[in-house]
Coordinates of C-alpha atoms and ligand atoms in Angstrom, one line a residue:
X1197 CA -4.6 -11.0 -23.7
X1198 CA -5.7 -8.4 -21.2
X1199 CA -9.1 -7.0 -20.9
X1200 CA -9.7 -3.9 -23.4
X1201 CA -9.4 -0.8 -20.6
X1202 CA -6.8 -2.5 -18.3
X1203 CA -5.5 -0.2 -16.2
X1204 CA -1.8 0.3 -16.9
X1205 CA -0.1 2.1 -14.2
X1206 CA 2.6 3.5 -11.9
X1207 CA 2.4 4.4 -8.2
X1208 CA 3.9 6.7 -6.1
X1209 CA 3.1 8.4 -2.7
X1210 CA 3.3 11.5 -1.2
X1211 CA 5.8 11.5 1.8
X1212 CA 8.1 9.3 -0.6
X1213 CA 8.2 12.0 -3.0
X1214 CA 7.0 15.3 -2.5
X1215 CA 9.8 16.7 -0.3
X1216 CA 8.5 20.4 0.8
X1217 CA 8.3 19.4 4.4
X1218 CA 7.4 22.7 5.6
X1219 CA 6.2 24.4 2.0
X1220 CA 3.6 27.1 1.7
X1221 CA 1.8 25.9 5.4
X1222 CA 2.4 22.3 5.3
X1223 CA 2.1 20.7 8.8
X1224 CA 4.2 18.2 10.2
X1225 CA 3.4 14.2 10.2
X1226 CA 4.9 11.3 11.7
X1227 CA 7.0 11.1 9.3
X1228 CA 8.7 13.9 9.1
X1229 CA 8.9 13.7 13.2
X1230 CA 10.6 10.3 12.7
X1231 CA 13.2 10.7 10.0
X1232 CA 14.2 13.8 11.9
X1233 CA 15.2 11.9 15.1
X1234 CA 18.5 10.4 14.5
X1235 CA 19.0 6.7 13.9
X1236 CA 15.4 5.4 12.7
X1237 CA 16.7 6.0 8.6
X1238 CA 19.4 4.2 6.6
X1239 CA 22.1 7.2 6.7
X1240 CA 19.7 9.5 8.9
X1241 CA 18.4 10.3 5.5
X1242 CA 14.7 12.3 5.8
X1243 CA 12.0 13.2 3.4
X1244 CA 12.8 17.0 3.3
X1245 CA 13.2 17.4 -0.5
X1246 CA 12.9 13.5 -1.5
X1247 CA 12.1 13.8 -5.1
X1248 CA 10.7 17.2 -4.6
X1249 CA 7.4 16.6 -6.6
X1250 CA 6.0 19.5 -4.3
X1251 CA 7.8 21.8 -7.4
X1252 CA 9.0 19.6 -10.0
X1253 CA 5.6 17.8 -10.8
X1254 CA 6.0 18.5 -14.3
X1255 CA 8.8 16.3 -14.5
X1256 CA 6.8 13.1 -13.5
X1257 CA 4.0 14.0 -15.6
X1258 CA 6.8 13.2 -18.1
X1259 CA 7.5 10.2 -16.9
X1260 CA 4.1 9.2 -16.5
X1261 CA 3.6 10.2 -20.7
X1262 CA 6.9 8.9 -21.6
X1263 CA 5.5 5.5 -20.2
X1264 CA 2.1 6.1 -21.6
X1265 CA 0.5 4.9 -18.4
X1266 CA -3.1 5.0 -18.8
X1267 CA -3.6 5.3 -14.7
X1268 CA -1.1 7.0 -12.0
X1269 CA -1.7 6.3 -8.4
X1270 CA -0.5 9.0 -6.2
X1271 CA -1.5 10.0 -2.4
X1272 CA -2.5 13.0 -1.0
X1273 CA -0.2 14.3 1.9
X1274 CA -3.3 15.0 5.1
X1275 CA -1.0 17.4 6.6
X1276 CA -0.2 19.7 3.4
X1277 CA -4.3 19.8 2.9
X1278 CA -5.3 20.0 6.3
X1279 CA -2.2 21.4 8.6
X1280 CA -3.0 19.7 11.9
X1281 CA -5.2 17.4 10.3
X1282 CA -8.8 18.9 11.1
X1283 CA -10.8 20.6 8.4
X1284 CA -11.6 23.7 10.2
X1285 CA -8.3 25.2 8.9
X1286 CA -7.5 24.2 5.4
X1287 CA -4.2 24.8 3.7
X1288 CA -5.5 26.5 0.2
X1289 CA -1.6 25.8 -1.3
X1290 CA -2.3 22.3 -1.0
X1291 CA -5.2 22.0 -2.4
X1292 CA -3.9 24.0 -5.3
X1293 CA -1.3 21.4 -5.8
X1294 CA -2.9 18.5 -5.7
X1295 CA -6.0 19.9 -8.3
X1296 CA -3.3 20.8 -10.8
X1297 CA -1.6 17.6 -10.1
X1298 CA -5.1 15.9 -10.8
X1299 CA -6.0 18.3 -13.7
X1300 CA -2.8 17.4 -15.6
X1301 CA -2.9 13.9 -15.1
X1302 CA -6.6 14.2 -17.1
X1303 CA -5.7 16.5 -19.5
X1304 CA -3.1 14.2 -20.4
X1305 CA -5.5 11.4 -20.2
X1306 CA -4.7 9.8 -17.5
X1307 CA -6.7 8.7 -14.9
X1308 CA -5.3 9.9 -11.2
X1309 CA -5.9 6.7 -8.1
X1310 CA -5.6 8.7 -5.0
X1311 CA -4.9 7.2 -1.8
X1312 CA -5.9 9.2 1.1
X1313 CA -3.4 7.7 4.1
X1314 CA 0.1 6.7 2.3
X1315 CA 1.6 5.9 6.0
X1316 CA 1.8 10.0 6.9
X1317 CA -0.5 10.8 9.8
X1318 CA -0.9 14.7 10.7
X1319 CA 2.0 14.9 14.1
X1320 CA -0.8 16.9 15.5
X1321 CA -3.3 14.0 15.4
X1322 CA -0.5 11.6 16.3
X1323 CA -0.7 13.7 19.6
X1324 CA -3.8 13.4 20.0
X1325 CA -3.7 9.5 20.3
X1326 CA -3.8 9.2 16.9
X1327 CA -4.9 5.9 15.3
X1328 CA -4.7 4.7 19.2
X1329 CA -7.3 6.6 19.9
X1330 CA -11.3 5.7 18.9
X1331 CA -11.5 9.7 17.4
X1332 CA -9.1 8.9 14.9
X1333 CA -12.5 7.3 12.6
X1334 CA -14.1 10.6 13.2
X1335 CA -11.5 12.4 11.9
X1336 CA -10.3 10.9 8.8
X1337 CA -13.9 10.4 7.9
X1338 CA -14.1 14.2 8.1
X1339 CA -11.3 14.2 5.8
X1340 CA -12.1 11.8 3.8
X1341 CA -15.0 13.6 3.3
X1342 CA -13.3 17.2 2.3
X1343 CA -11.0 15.3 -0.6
X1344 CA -14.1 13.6 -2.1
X1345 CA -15.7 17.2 -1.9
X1346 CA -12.6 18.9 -3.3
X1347 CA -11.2 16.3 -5.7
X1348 CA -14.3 13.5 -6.6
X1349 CA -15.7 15.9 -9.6
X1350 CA -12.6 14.5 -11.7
X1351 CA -10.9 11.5 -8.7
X1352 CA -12.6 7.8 -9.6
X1353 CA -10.5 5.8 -8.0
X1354 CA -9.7 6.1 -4.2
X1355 CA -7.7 4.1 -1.4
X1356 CA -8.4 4.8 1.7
X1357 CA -5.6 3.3 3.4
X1358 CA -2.2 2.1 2.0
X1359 CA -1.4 -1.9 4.3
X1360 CA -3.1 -1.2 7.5
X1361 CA -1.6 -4.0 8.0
X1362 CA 2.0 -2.9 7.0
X1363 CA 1.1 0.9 9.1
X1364 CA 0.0 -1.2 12.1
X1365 CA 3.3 -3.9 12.6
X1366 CA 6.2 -1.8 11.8
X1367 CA 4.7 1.4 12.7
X1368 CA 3.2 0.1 16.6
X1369 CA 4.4 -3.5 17.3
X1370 CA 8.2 -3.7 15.6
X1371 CA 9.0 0.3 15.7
X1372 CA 10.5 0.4 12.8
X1373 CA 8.0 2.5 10.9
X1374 CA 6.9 6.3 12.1
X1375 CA 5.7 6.5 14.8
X1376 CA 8.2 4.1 16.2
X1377 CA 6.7 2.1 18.5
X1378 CA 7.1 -1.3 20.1
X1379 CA 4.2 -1.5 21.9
X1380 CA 4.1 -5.4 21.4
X1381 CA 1.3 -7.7 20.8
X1382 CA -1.5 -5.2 21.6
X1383 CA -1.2 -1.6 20.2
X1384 CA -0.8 -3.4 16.6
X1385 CA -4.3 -4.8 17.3
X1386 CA -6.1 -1.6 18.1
X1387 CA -4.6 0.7 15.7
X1388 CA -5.4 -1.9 12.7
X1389 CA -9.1 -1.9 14.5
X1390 CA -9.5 2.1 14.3
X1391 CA -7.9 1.8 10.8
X1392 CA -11.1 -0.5 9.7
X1393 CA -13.5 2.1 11.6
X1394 CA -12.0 4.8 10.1
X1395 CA -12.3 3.1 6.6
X1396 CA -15.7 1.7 6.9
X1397 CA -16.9 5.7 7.6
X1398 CA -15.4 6.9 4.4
X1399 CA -16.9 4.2 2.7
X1400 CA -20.3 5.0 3.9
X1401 CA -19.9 8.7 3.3
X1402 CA -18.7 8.3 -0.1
X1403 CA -21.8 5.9 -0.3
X1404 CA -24.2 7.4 0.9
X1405 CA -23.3 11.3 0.0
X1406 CA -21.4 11.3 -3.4
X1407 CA -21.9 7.7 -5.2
X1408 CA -24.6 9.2 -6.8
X1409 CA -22.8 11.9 -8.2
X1410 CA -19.5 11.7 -8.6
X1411 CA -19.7 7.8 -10.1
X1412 CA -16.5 6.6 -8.2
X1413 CA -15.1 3.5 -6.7
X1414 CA -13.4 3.0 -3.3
X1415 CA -11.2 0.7 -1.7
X1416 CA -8.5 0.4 0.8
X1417 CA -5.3 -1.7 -0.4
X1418 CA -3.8 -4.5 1.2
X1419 CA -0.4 -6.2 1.3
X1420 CA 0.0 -9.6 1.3
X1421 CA 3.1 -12.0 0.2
X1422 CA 2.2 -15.8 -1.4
X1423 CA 2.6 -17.9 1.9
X1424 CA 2.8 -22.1 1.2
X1425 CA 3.4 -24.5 4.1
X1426 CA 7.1 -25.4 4.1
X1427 CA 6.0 -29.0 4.1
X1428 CA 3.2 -29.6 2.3
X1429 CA 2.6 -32.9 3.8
X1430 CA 3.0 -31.6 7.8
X1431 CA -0.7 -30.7 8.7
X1432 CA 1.1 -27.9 11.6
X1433 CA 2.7 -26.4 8.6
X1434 CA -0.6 -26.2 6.5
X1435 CA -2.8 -24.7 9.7
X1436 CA 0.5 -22.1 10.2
X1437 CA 0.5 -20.8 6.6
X1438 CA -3.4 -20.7 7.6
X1439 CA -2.5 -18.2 10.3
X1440 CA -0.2 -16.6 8.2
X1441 CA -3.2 -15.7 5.7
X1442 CA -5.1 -15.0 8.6
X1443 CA -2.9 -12.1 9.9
X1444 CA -1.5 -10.4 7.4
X1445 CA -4.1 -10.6 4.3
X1446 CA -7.3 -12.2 6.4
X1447 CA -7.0 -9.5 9.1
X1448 CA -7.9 -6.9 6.8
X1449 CA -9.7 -8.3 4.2
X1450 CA -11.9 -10.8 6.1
X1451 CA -13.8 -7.9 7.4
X1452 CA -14.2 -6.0 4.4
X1453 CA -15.0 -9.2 2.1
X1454 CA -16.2 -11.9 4.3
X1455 CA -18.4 -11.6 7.7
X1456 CA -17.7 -7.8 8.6
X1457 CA -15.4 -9.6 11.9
X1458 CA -11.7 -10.6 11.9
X1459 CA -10.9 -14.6 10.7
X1460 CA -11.7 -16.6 13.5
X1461 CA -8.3 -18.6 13.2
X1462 CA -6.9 -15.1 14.3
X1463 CA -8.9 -14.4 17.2
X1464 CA -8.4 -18.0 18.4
X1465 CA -4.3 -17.9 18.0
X1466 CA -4.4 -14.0 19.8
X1467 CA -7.0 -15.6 22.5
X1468 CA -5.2 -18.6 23.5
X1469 CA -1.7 -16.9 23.7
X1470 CA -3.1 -14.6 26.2
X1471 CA -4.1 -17.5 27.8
X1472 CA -1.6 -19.2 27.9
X1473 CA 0.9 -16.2 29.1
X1474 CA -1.7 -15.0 31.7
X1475 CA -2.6 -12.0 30.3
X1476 CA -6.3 -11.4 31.9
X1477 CA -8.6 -8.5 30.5
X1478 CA -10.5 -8.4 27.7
X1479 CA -9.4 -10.3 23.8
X1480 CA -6.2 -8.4 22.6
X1481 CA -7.9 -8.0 19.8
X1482 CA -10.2 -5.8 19.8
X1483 CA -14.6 -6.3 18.9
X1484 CA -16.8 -4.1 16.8
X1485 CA -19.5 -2.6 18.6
X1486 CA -23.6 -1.6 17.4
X1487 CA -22.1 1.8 17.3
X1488 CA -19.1 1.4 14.3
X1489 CA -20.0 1.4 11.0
X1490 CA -20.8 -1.7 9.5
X1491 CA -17.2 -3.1 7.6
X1492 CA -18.6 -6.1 5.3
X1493 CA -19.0 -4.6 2.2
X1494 CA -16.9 -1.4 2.1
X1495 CA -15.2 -2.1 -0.8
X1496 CA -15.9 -1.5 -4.5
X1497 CA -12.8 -3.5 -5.5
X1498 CA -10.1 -5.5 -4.1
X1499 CA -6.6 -3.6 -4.3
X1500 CA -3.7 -5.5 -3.9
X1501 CA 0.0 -4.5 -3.4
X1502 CA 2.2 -8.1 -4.0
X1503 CA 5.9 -8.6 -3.6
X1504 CA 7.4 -11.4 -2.5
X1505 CA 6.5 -14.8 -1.2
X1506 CA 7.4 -17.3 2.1
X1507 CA 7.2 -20.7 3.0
X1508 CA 5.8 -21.2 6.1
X1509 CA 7.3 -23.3 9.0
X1510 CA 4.7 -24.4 12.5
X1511 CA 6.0 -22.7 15.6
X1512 CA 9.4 -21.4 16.1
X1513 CA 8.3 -17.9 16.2
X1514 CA 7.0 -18.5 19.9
X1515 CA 8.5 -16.5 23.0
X1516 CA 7.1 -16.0 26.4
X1517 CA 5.9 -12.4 26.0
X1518 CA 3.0 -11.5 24.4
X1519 CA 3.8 -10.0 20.8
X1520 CA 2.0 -10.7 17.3
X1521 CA 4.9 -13.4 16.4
X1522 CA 4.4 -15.5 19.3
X1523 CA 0.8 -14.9 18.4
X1524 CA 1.1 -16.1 14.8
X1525 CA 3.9 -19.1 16.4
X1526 CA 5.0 -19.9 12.6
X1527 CA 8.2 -18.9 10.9
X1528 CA 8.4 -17.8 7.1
X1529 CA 11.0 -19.1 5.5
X1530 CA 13.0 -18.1 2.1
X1531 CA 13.2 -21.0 -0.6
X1532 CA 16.4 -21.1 -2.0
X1533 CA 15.9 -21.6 -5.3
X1534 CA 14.0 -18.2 -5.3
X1535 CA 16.6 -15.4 -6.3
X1536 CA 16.8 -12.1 -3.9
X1537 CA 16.6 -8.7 -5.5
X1538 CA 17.9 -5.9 -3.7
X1539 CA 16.5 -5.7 -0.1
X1540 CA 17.1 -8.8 1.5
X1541 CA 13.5 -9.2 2.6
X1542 CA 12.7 -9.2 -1.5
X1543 CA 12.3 -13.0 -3.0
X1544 CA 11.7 -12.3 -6.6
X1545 CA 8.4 -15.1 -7.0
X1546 CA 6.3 -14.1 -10.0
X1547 CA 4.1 -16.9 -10.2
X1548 CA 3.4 -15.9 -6.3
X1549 CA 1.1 -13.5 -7.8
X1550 CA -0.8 -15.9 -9.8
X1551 CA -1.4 -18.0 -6.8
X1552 CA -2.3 -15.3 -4.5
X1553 CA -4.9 -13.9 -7.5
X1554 CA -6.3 -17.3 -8.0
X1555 CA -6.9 -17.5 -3.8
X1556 CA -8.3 -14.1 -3.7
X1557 CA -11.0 -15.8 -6.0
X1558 CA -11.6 -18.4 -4.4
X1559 CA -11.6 -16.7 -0.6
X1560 CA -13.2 -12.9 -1.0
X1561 CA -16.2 -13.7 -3.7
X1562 CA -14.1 -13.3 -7.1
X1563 CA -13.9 -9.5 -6.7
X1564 CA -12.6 -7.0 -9.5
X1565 CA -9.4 -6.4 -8.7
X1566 CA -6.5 -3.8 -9.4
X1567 CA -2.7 -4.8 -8.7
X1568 CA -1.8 -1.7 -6.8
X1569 CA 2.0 -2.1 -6.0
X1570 CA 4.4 -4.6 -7.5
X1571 CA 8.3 -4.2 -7.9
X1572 CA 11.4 -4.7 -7.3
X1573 CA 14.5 -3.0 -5.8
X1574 CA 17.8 -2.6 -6.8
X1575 CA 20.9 -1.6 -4.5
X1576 CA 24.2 -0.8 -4.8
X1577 CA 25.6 1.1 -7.8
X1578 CA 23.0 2.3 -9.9
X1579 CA 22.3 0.1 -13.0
X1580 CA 20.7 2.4 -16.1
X1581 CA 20.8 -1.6 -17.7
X1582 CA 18.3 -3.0 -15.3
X1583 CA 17.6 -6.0 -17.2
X1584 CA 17.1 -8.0 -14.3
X1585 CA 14.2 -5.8 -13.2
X1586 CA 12.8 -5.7 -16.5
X1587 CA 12.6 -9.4 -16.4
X1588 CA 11.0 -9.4 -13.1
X1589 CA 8.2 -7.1 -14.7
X1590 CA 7.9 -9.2 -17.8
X1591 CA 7.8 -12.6 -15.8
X1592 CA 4.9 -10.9 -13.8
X1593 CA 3.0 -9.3 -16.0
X1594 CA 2.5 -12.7 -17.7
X1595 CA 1.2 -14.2 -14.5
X1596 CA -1.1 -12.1 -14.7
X1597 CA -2.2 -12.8 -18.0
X1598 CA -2.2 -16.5 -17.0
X1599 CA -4.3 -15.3 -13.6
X1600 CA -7.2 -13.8 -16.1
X1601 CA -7.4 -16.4 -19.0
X1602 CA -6.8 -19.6 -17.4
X1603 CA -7.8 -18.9 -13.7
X1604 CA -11.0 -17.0 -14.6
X1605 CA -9.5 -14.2 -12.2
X1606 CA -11.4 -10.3 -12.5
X1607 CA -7.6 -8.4 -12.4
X1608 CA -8.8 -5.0 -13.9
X1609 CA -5.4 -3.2 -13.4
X1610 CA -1.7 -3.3 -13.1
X1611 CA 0.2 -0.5 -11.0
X1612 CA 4.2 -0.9 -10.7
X1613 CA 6.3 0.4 -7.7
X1614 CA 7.5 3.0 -8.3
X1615 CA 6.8 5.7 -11.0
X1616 CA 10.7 6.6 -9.8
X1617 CA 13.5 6.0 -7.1
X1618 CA 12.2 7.4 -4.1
X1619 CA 12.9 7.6 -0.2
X1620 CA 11.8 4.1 0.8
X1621 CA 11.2 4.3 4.3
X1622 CA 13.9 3.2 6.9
X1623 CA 15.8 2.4 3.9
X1624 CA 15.9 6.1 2.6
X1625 CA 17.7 6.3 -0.8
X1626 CA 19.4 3.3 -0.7
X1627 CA 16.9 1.2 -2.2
X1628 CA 15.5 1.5 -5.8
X1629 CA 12.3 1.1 -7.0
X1630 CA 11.9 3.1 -9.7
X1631 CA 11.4 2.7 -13.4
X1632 CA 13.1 6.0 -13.3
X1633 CA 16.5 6.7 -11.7
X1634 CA 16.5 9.7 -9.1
X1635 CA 19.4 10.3 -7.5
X1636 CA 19.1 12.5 -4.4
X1637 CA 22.2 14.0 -4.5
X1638 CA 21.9 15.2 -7.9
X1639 CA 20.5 19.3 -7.4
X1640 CA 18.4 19.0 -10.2
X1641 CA 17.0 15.9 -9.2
X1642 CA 16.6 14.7 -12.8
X1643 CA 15.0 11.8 -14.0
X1644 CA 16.0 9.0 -16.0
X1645 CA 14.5 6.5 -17.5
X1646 CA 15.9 2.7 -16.9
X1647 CA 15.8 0.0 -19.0
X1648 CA 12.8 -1.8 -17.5
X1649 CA 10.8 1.7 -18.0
X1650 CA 11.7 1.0 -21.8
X1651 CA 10.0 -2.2 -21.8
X1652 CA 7.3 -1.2 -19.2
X1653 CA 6.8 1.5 -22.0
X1654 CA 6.5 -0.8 -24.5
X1655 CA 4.4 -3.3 -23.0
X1656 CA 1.7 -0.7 -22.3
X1657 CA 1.7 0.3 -25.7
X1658 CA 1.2 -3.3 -27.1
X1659 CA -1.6 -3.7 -25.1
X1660 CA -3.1 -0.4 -24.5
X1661 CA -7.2 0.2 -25.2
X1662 CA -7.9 -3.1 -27.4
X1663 CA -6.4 -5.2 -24.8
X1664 CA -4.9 -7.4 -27.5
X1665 CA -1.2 -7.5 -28.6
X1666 CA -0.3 -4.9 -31.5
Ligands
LIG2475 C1 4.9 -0.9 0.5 N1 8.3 -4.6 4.6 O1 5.4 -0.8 1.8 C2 4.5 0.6 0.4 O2 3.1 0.7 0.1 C3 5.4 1.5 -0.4 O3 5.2 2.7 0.2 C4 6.8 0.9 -0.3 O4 7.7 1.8 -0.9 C5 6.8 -0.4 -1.0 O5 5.9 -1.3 -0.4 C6 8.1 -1.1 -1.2 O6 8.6 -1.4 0.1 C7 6.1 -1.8 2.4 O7 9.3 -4.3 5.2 C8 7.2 -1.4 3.3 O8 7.9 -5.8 4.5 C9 7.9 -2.3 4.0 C10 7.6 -3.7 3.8 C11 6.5 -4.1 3.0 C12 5.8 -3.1 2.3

């Protein structure tokens, strides 16, 4: 049914968990700058304790053996290892939490996936110019670089970057991510572009300085929804869900998988708007120069965090200033037969990861590839009895199954969002992923299991080492 060694997993990341904001010489990050200004968070609720992992790690790790996960992907915060984000002054508390977070996870037998850049850039950096500015490779490389050094003896799975794409729009074109800005239809552009630089050094360092010896694989994960033309029959429909694949999965992933450049249908659409609005000066979207590191082929497997699906309308998204959606001039439409969970953004389409899988095939080379985010939220009053979740899992993890034995598709591992309820961005607390139940006003911040963690639970155990059903 599932390969023998399929990764079975939870996720998790740091700012949505750890709390201690200011712990043991913890610097600031973007975050924690942006959930403190009021009005950018559901409730002006902040990550200051969240699920305070920083002291109650023991808890997960009985979550993550009460589920018998045989993977846990966490991230590491940059600012608790490195305070203002530069290695010359490292914060030894950190790094003491994260190698007993890493040495319990083994001696459990469970194999840590650690993502470097979880959305939570050092404020000091972000000062700097952050991932505006052409240092920002530099940098994370060199920090890249110190957590392979300090964690790579016993870490064999690493992300670089959680969704550039995701970090890019709502953090620098719609504002509603840290930092917060709406610098539309060109900052987007050129923090996604320093995002692949900074990648493809990592990759290289890791390639060239501990392959060797440490045996590891690394990646950088990207989001992407299921996107089919509203009207299959309308050929402006078909060439907008083309666009739609193009700047959201292909403007990532094209790079890494394909030619080493952006998908030409992007450049085009960016290049004629600009165009067509008058805005003179060099492409909005950015080039790679002689002097970056090369980007086609820095990745040792495709990661892929799926949620949700759209149909996909031709135009409608155009307005006369330049921004990415009069860029992309296509709408995404919900189907109505597809039932909402939780947030309203959240079409619950399981066989939308079968589709996607089968067209990551077929596009980037048939890669190995690990599901590293999938889930669904709940809102409202808390329901222990999540069965609707718990279908939602089961219906997906059956797609998957379908995605490996019928569409020949390499899917190596399976990670859920979340390992537990945690502060979900600009919706704080109020929405739920977890297959445990945190609730933040609760001073012991205790976990409990929902249904759907059950029958994750069991799942795992079914098809756990043999890869065949028990
Ligand atoms: C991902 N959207 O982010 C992240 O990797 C997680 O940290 C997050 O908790 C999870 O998905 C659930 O949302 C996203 O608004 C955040 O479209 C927002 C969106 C999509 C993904």
């Amino acid at each position: 049914m599932f390969p023998p060694d399929f990764a079975w997993g939870a996720a998790t990341s740091a700012f949505q968990i750890e709390g201690g904001w200011q712990a043991d010489g913890k610097g600031p990050s973007i975050w924690d700058t942006f959930c403190h200004e009021k009005g950018n968070v559901f409730g002006d609720q902040t990550g200051d304790v969240a699920c305070n992992s920083y002291e109650l790690w023991e808890k997960d790790l009985e979550c993550i053996q009460q589920l018998g996960l045989t993977h846990y992907r966490l991230s590491v915060s940059w600012a608790r290892l490195l305070p203002d984000g530069m290695t010359q002054h490292v914060n030894q508390r950190g790094v003491q939490y994260y190698n007993r977070v890493i040495n319990d996870l083994l001696a459990c037998n469970v194999s840590p996936m650690v993502t470097l850049y979880h959305f939570d850039l050092p404020q000091a950096l972000h000062d700097l110019g952050g991932w505006k500015s052409p240092e920002i490779a530099t940098l994370f490389d060199n920090y890249a670089k110190f957590c392979f050094q300090t964690f790579g003896d016993r870490v064999k799975f690493w992300i670089t970057i959680n969704e550039p794409h995701i970090c890019a729009k709502l953090g620098y074109e719609d504002g509603i991510h840290a930092p917060g800005l709406k610098e539309k239809g060109t900052t987007a552009y050129l923090v996604g572009h320093n995002m692949l630089r900074a990648h493809a050094k990592a990759w290289h360092s890791y390639n060239s300085e501990y392959r060797a010896k440490q045996k590891g694989a690394v990646s950088l994960a990207f989001n992407s929804d299921w996107f089919e033309p509203l009207d299959p029959s309308c050929s402006a429909d078909i060439t907008a869900t083309e666009r739609e694949f193009a700047f959201t999965l292909g403007w990532f992933a094209w790079p890494v998988f394909v030619t080493g450049d952006y998908p030409e249908t992007m450049r085009f659409a960016i290049n004629s708007q600009s165009q067509k609005l008058g805005f003179d000066g060099t492409s909005r979207l950015p080039t790679f120069s002689d002097d970056d590191p090369f980007i086609l082929g820095t990745a040792d497997f495709f990661a892929l965090n799926y949620y949700t699906a759209r149909k996909v309308k031709a135009g409608g998204g155009v307005d006369q200033t330049l921004s990415m959606k009069s860029d992309l001039d296509a709408k995404e439409v919900l189907d109505p037969s597809w039932p909402i969970c939780g947030a309203p953004w959240l079409a619950v389409v399981p066989h939308g990861l079968r589709k996607l899988l089968r067209y990551i095939k077929d596009t980037f080379h048939n890669p190995m590839v690990y599901i590293t985010e999938n889930g669904f939220s709940q809102m409202g009053p808390v329901q222990i009895e999540d069965w609707e979740r718990w279908e939602f899992y089961s219906s997906t993890i059956s797609e998957v199954a379908k995605a490996i034995q019928e569409d020949g598709v390499n899917v190596r591992g399976y990670f859920a969002w979340s390992l537990m309820d945690n502060f979900e961005w600009a919706d704080g607390f109020s929405v739920r992923f977890g297959l445990f139940h945190v609730d933040p006003s609760d001073a012991e911040l205790s976990r409990t299991m929902y249904r759907s963690g059950r029958e994750y639970a069991r799942i795992i155990s079914k098809y756990k080492t043999s890869g065949q059903a028990k």
